[in-house]
XYZ file of C-alpha atoms in Angstrom:
516
model
C -6.163 62.585 -4.276
C -3.741 59.715 -3.510
C -3.920 56.691 -1.539
C -2.005 58.189 1.402
C -5.062 60.605 2.422
C -6.630 59.517 5.663
C -10.561 59.420 5.276
C -11.062 57.946 8.943
C -13.567 55.440 8.944
C -15.476 56.710 5.856
C -16.066 53.913 3.003
C -14.305 55.249 -0.141
C -15.402 53.834 -3.496
C -12.948 54.411 -6.240
C -13.482 53.901 -10.115
C -10.690 52.969 -12.411
C -9.552 55.902 -14.782
C -8.851 54.517 -18.038
C -6.897 57.169 -19.556
C -4.610 57.880 -16.512
C -4.673 54.223 -15.035
C -4.787 55.179 -11.300
C -7.503 54.996 -8.547
C -9.115 58.189 -7.859
C -12.052 58.785 -5.094
C -15.213 59.228 -7.165
C -17.613 59.105 -4.007
C -17.262 59.554 -0.282
C -20.548 58.500 0.761
C -21.338 55.354 2.804
C -23.403 54.169 -0.300
C -22.500 52.545 -3.467
C -23.475 54.749 -6.415
C -21.570 52.829 -9.190
C -21.510 49.179 -8.458
C -21.533 47.815 -12.097
C -18.708 50.142 -12.909
C -16.659 49.341 -9.870
C -17.064 45.506 -10.100
C -15.882 45.593 -13.731
C -12.759 47.809 -12.795
C -12.203 45.678 -9.486
C -12.669 42.466 -11.666
C -10.005 43.760 -14.253
C -7.536 44.411 -11.634
C -8.024 41.349 -9.754
C -7.552 39.157 -12.916
C -4.168 40.709 -13.633
C -3.197 40.345 -10.044
C -4.028 36.540 -10.087
C -2.086 36.219 -13.300
C 0.910 37.713 -12.086
C 1.062 35.850 -8.658
C -1.040 32.560 -9.359
C 0.946 29.769 -7.607
C 2.256 27.223 -9.576
C 1.061 24.387 -7.169
C -2.130 22.611 -8.695
C -3.591 21.853 -5.651
C -3.848 25.586 -4.520
C -7.073 27.332 -5.724
C -6.887 29.856 -8.512
C -9.163 32.401 -7.081
C -10.661 32.752 -3.695
C -12.454 35.495 -1.868
C -9.309 36.081 0.463
C -7.327 36.414 -2.714
C -9.835 38.997 -4.057
C -10.139 40.789 -0.735
C -6.139 41.079 -0.758
C -5.951 42.369 -4.117
C -8.497 45.204 -3.823
C -6.974 45.881 -0.109
C -3.379 46.656 -1.837
C -5.107 48.655 -4.774
C -7.320 50.834 -2.790
C -6.690 50.412 0.976
C -10.527 49.739 1.296
C -11.902 46.344 2.951
C -14.950 45.363 0.750
C -18.230 43.684 1.747
C -18.807 39.758 0.923
C -21.320 40.307 -1.582
C -19.240 42.683 -3.597
C -16.373 40.198 -3.581
C -18.781 37.529 -4.993
C -19.884 39.862 -7.849
C -16.041 40.415 -8.683
C -15.108 36.875 -8.254
C -17.819 36.021 -11.131
C -16.441 38.536 -13.519
C -12.776 37.845 -12.876
C -13.419 33.872 -13.359
C -14.584 35.307 -17.149
C -11.644 37.225 -17.462
C -9.157 34.510 -16.295
C -10.839 31.325 -17.593
C -12.947 32.713 -20.441
C -16.843 32.635 -20.488
C -19.005 29.342 -20.632
C -19.599 29.966 -24.350
C -15.885 30.636 -25.322
C -14.885 27.602 -23.333
C -17.007 25.087 -25.505
C -16.199 27.173 -28.701
C -12.475 26.236 -28.296
C -13.058 22.808 -26.648
C -12.606 20.906 -29.913
C -9.709 22.596 -31.461
C -8.059 22.080 -28.113
C -8.630 18.204 -28.386
C -7.380 18.076 -31.852
C -4.174 19.974 -30.741
C -3.830 17.517 -27.886
C -4.294 14.379 -30.202
C -1.699 15.647 -32.518
C 1.030 16.205 -29.591
C 0.101 12.878 -27.836
C 0.197 9.917 -30.513
C -2.690 7.421 -29.963
C -5.138 9.815 -28.294
C -8.500 8.852 -28.704
C -11.070 11.839 -28.328
C -14.615 12.606 -29.743
C -16.460 15.612 -29.792
C -20.283 15.788 -30.521
C -22.721 18.504 -31.335
C -26.543 18.533 -32.078
C -28.241 19.715 -35.262
C -28.243 23.410 -33.694
C -24.504 23.242 -33.199
C -24.994 23.096 -29.511
C -22.558 21.036 -27.296
C -23.702 17.619 -26.274
C -20.962 15.543 -25.029
C -17.110 14.813 -25.756
C -14.798 11.768 -24.745
C -11.239 12.014 -24.119
C -8.537 9.220 -23.626
C -4.511 10.199 -23.515
C -2.441 8.397 -25.828
C -0.222 7.059 -23.017
C -3.107 4.704 -22.351
C -3.246 2.844 -25.478
C -2.515 -0.839 -25.240
C -1.867 -0.444 -21.592
C -3.686 -3.923 -20.643
C -0.288 -5.512 -19.679
C 0.637 -2.678 -17.341
C -2.494 -2.351 -15.400
C -4.777 -4.564 -13.691
C -7.858 -5.869 -15.546
C -10.366 -3.945 -13.349
C -12.066 -0.667 -14.541
C -13.673 1.719 -11.787
C -16.733 3.655 -13.236
C -18.196 6.890 -11.932
C -19.825 10.152 -12.534
C -19.296 13.587 -10.604
C -20.831 17.060 -11.383
C -19.277 19.897 -12.624
C -19.009 22.896 -10.113
C -19.502 26.549 -10.243
C -20.292 28.327 -13.386
C -20.333 25.326 -15.481
C -22.550 23.042 -12.755
C -25.587 23.189 -15.284
C -23.155 21.932 -18.213
C -23.387 18.399 -17.449
C -21.409 15.851 -15.531
C -18.043 14.049 -15.676
C -18.141 10.338 -16.676
C -14.552 8.923 -15.512
C -12.805 5.193 -15.916
C -10.126 4.588 -13.792
C -7.195 1.932 -13.422
C -4.614 0.655 -11.266
C -1.110 -0.503 -11.690
C 0.773 -3.364 -10.206
C 1.474 -0.991 -7.105
C -2.154 -0.193 -6.508
C -1.776 3.503 -7.854
C -4.734 5.020 -9.256
C -4.831 6.327 -12.758
C -7.818 8.199 -14.601
C -7.769 6.685 -18.228
C -10.483 8.238 -19.515
C -12.806 11.054 -19.125
C -15.983 12.433 -20.775
C -18.520 15.703 -20.592
C -22.202 14.423 -20.951
C -25.318 16.220 -20.090
C -26.416 13.701 -17.537
C -25.594 10.270 -15.848
C -27.911 7.935 -17.496
C -28.161 4.498 -19.411
C -27.994 6.562 -22.734
C -24.650 8.354 -21.948
C -23.391 5.354 -20.041
C -23.940 3.236 -23.091
C -22.141 6.049 -25.277
C -19.036 6.481 -23.005
C -18.535 2.477 -22.600
C -18.588 2.227 -26.438
C -15.972 4.732 -26.972
C -13.959 3.097 -24.047
C -14.417 -0.061 -25.898
C -12.970 1.696 -29.493
C -10.242 3.690 -27.467
C -7.657 0.742 -27.977
C -6.891 0.040 -24.291
C -6.421 -3.431 -25.361
C -8.540 -5.278 -22.299
C -9.548 -8.579 -22.972
C -13.648 -8.835 -22.748
C -13.544 -12.227 -21.018
C -11.161 -11.322 -18.270
C -12.201 -7.503 -17.447
C -14.171 -6.607 -14.233
C -15.907 -3.301 -13.844
C -16.585 -1.953 -10.677
C -19.129 0.785 -9.760
C -22.396 1.852 -7.695
C -25.633 0.109 -8.573
C -26.767 2.508 -11.025
C -29.485 1.152 -13.076
C -28.602 3.086 -16.309
C -24.644 1.837 -15.837
C -25.777 -1.739 -15.084
C -27.826 -2.002 -18.188
C -25.077 -0.067 -20.400
C -22.412 -2.629 -19.357
C -24.579 -5.710 -20.215
C -25.233 -4.191 -23.589
C -21.687 -3.059 -24.531
C -19.571 -5.396 -22.563
C -21.734 -8.583 -22.165
C -18.888 -10.971 -21.662
C -17.423 -8.838 -18.884
C -18.366 -8.873 -15.045
C -19.839 -6.189 -12.857
C -18.794 -5.810 -9.360
C -21.161 -3.556 -7.118
C -19.190 -1.326 -4.772
C -19.664 -2.608 -1.239
C -19.198 0.969 0.189
C -22.424 2.088 -1.831
C -24.245 -1.110 -0.726
C -23.798 -0.121 2.852
C -25.082 3.362 2.019
C -28.182 1.805 0.217
C -28.708 -0.064 3.558
C -28.597 2.960 5.819
C -30.712 4.776 3.101
C -33.689 2.239 4.227
C -33.547 3.611 7.849
C -31.417 0.340 8.547
C -29.139 1.222 11.460
C -25.595 -0.309 10.932
C -22.669 0.307 13.554
C -19.123 0.026 12.659
C -19.035 -3.578 13.714
C -22.041 -4.551 11.483
C -20.276 -2.529 8.572
C -17.062 -4.795 9.166
C -19.239 -7.814 9.165
C -20.769 -7.015 5.695
C -17.093 -6.291 4.420
C -16.047 -9.793 5.750
C -18.757 -11.294 3.287
C -17.534 -9.146 0.361
C -13.768 -10.286 1.108
C -14.672 -13.804 1.657
C -12.567 -15.975 -0.952
C -14.134 -19.273 -0.008
C -17.998 -20.258 0.123
C -17.758 -21.447 3.299
C -16.361 -18.216 4.743
C -19.082 -16.133 2.961
C -21.849 -18.644 4.372
C -20.541 -18.229 7.930
C -20.164 -14.428 7.605
C -23.821 -14.210 6.155
C -25.101 -16.226 8.982
C -23.860 -13.880 11.392
C -25.361 -10.882 9.540
C -28.570 -12.518 9.617
C -28.127 -12.967 13.539
C -26.970 -9.604 13.943
C -28.821 -7.209 11.472
C -31.502 -9.242 9.952
C -32.997 -6.457 7.740
C -29.366 -5.841 6.166
C -29.598 -9.560 5.491
C -32.781 -9.583 3.504
C -31.470 -6.455 1.672
C -28.657 -8.153 0.512
C -30.539 -11.514 -0.523
C -32.662 -9.077 -2.641
C -29.738 -7.539 -4.656
C -30.614 -9.053 -8.163
C -27.684 -11.791 -9.302
C -27.005 -12.387 -5.769
C -23.517 -12.651 -4.283
C -22.106 -13.170 -7.728
C -22.079 -9.302 -7.951
C -20.698 -8.170 -4.678
C -18.806 -11.427 -2.812
C -15.138 -12.273 -3.982
C -15.532 -16.053 -4.127
C -18.600 -16.002 -6.387
C -16.749 -13.499 -8.649
C -13.816 -15.697 -8.724
C -15.978 -18.856 -9.420
C -17.128 -17.020 -12.629
C -13.787 -16.889 -13.785
C -12.715 -13.040 -12.881
C -9.823 -11.786 -10.717
C -10.730 -8.982 -8.258
C -7.131 -7.998 -7.257
C -8.797 -7.229 -3.615
C -10.891 -4.350 -5.257
C -14.405 -4.653 -3.433
C -15.437 -0.694 -4.127
C -15.337 1.904 -6.742
C -13.100 4.210 -4.422
C -10.534 4.344 -7.017
C -12.916 6.399 -9.109
C -13.900 8.565 -6.049
C -10.015 9.117 -5.049
C -9.816 10.261 -8.987
C -12.642 12.544 -8.733
C -10.798 14.030 -5.657
C -7.629 14.171 -7.459
C -9.266 16.319 -10.343
C -10.065 18.701 -7.511
C -13.108 21.531 -7.171
C -11.249 24.055 -9.078
C -10.669 21.837 -12.088
C -14.307 20.630 -12.265
C -15.306 24.340 -11.907
C -13.258 25.626 -14.882
C -14.099 25.822 -18.454
C -13.793 22.719 -20.503
C -10.484 23.868 -22.189
C -8.936 24.707 -18.606
C -10.003 21.628 -16.963
C -8.464 19.166 -19.653
C -5.436 21.283 -19.562
C -5.313 20.778 -16.003
C -6.149 17.059 -16.065
C -3.319 16.391 -18.682
C -0.842 18.409 -16.250
C -1.781 16.716 -13.204
C -1.333 13.434 -15.247
C 1.990 14.536 -16.544
C 3.374 15.048 -13.307
C 1.798 11.822 -11.913
C 3.673 9.921 -14.633
C 6.962 11.758 -13.973
C 6.738 11.150 -10.323
C 6.104 7.306 -10.796
C 8.727 7.039 -13.472
C 11.452 8.429 -10.984
C 10.530 5.847 -8.676
C 10.788 2.591 -10.891
C 13.493 3.938 -13.571
C 16.297 2.295 -11.559
C 14.795 -1.281 -10.577
C 15.441 -4.614 -12.386
C 12.964 -4.872 -15.088
C 12.313 -8.615 -14.361
C 11.722 -7.945 -10.678
C 8.483 -7.561 -8.685
C 6.989 -4.256 -7.944
C 7.591 -3.172 -4.275
C 3.889 -3.954 -3.105
C 4.075 -7.526 -4.870
C 7.337 -8.143 -3.301
C 6.129 -7.248 0.157
C 3.346 -9.599 0.021
C 5.564 -12.392 -1.416
C 7.815 -12.034 1.599
C 4.823 -12.266 4.064
C 3.368 -15.453 2.069
C 6.924 -17.062 2.285
C 6.956 -16.600 6.051
C 3.528 -17.992 6.495
C 4.459 -20.994 4.058
C 6.761 -22.270 6.655
C 3.998 -23.328 8.629
C 2.723 -25.689 6.064
C 4.148 -29.018 4.257
C 2.950 -30.298 0.944
C 2.090 -34.010 0.020
C 2.031 -34.892 -3.509
C -1.386 -36.065 -4.684
C -0.903 -36.720 -8.321
C 0.787 -34.931 -11.167
C 0.645 -31.235 -10.453
C -1.657 -31.370 -7.545
C -0.393 -30.812 -3.875
C -2.158 -31.572 -0.469
C -1.058 -28.666 1.945
C -1.477 -29.379 5.563
C -1.326 -26.755 8.348
C 0.878 -27.898 11.106
C 1.677 -24.809 13.269
C 4.878 -22.741 13.489
C 6.012 -24.482 16.589
C 4.963 -28.281 15.847
C 6.650 -29.079 12.616
C 7.275 -32.547 12.345
C 8.371 -33.723 8.825
C 8.357 -37.403 9.792
C 4.928 -37.379 11.785
C 3.203 -34.939 9.565
C 0.654 -37.352 8.500
C -0.277 -38.596 11.898
C 0.278 -35.129 13.773
C -2.827 -34.067 16.129
C -2.296 -30.699 15.083
C -3.241 -31.108 11.357
C -6.326 -29.389 11.227
C -6.551 -27.568 7.956
C -6.161 -28.986 4.240
C -6.132 -27.050 0.904
C -5.472 -28.640 -2.534
C -3.004 -26.358 -4.677
C -3.045 -27.024 -8.354
C 0.187 -25.394 -9.815
C -0.380 -26.005 -13.579
C -4.141 -24.460 -13.055
C -2.821 -21.993 -10.622
C -5.559 -22.441 -8.346
C -5.811 -23.077 -4.201
C -8.933 -23.973 -2.363
C -8.070 -20.787 -0.224
C -9.159 -18.764 -3.372
C -6.335 -16.252 -2.649
C -4.345 -17.459 -5.678
C -7.382 -16.822 -8.180
C -8.237 -13.602 -6.904
C -4.746 -11.639 -6.843
C -3.000 -13.829 -9.515
C -0.238 -13.998 -6.774
C 0.835 -17.164 -5.252
C -0.831 -17.933 -1.562
C 1.420 -19.152 1.165
C -0.114 -22.670 0.404
C 1.172 -22.512 -3.264
C 4.489 -21.473 -2.173
C 4.662 -24.489 0.379
C 3.745 -26.661 -2.565
C 6.634 -25.042 -5.174
C 8.988 -22.066 -4.908
C 8.891 -21.654 -8.885
C 6.211 -19.459 -10.165
C 5.636 -17.469 -13.350
C 4.638 -13.997 -12.398
C 1.906 -11.791 -14.014
C 3.096 -9.368 -16.205
C 0.977 -6.709 -14.079
C 3.382 -7.189 -11.165
C 6.737 -6.814 -12.875
C 8.982 -3.671 -12.810
C 9.077 -3.929 -16.557
C 5.442 -3.008 -17.002
C 5.395 0.205 -14.936
C 8.547 1.011 -16.418
C 6.705 0.643 -20.000
C 3.854 2.701 -18.901
C 5.382 5.666 -17.236
C 8.105 6.164 -19.610
C 5.352 7.037 -22.307
C 5.130 10.956 -22.940
C 2.151 13.069 -21.296
C 2.296 16.595 -23.325
C -0.328 18.954 -21.999
C -0.434 21.360 -24.830
C -0.682 24.880 -23.866
C -4.293 26.337 -24.817
C -3.089 29.435 -26.433
C -4.270 31.110 -29.399
C -6.540 28.451 -30.023
C -9.252 28.952 -32.928
C -12.571 29.677 -31.705
C -15.192 27.671 -33.460
C -18.158 30.343 -33.102
C -20.912 28.187 -34.573
C -20.578 26.096 -31.511
C -22.682 26.816 -28.749
C -22.577 25.825 -25.161
C -24.874 23.314 -23.739
C -28.307 24.688 -22.777
C -29.258 24.555 -18.745
C -30.893 21.563 -17.779
C -34.589 21.242 -17.606
C -36.488 23.365 -14.969
C -37.445 20.141 -12.608
C -33.504 19.350 -12.613
C -32.845 22.973 -11.310
C -32.217 23.647 -7.532
C -35.460 24.985 -6.069
C -35.629 28.348 -4.151
C -35.273 28.635 -0.485
C -33.593 26.627 2.151
C -33.601 22.956 1.409
C -35.215 20.553 3.471
C -33.071 18.182 5.431
C -33.830 14.517 5.331
C -33.119 12.856 8.535
C -33.138 9.034 9.014
C -35.158 7.581 11.822
C -33.180 4.363 12.594
C -35.146 1.261 13.783
């Protein structure tokens, strides 16, 4: 019986005949009589189909229900049910990506292979007394001694694994930015769960990974996870910790405090304020507009020193305009659901592939630029500040200090500046100390318009030079192919989480907030 025979509307369930390697009609009934065997045969065919027709685009999912339905339709001409496709998908994923156990048995071997092919790589693989996988840490060698090439702000976040590996743990990630504000996922770890113990372990290995950050000038940005807050205090006592403003707004709304978009923008004004006067004025408006949100902000331990720019600058740390941990969130999305649902070997290979293409793309953009010149983002900012600096004129107070008065674009009177009635704003610029009372110079490390009015000669930070990006992106990222890996049979996959951590049966109750 061939595929050309017409059975009308009858459902034909066919089994794979191994000897002849062709599809034959086993049953012509409307009921499924051999679901297990049929699923296995269909999964085998789907796996071969996907391996042959897989898209080279890393953003295209490897296996979807539509791909399975198309593969079975091509082989049999039968349109299958959704539940059958779900079962086939589980079996096909095992054939394509390997089982959960096989993934963890080969992970250590693959991490050793990556370390050999990428010099400077820092990796850790841990098991317990029963040889059961517990956690691992990985930082590619391209980020070794990269402190002069990236900003001294590290965004931390955790995200859950997906699919078959959802009970295997969570990803902990550390993200940085280059001088052009490009996000880079510098370190990644798989741990059982997000907590103080695992965050402390992660930060200790991040400290040992030779990235080269100065503890006295490094700023961490994350949500207000208690375990993470305590871990940073233990591992990096001299560093500063900024709380993500986006998560603070979410926490305020979780307290049943209604925040409109206008109110949210007002809170961001407080977080963005580079001077104490601006922050105090904005907080006064918050108290008048949303008094309950004001009380919540006042109750945050540590006060504004952990979420407002001016207070962080006063502590001696530059934020580079970073007020949220969205860089880490963006990198979680950059990893993609498919990568987070893959076995750890495939996930690590996918991460290295994505990183390689990102480095190649950025290198092609910066390779032809003058090494001593500014990156495009800094150059654009500098041009804007130069235009604004024409509105200002500087008066020398003493050696190195400048008194900059705002006299307006159309009211410049060089001979009458001191007495003009349009003089309404004064800023003190200290060129040797690289500070200005507006606060912008200390926060971004780029001169503000007042500093440019005082002097046009400046020494640019290394992170904003083309040379730094050319040095970083010229480094090799080699995603070793995970083929013919030795399987460490003694290594066991992580056990499922405790029963209390599992998802409960039945329809989940939807929590609705009552705004007051």
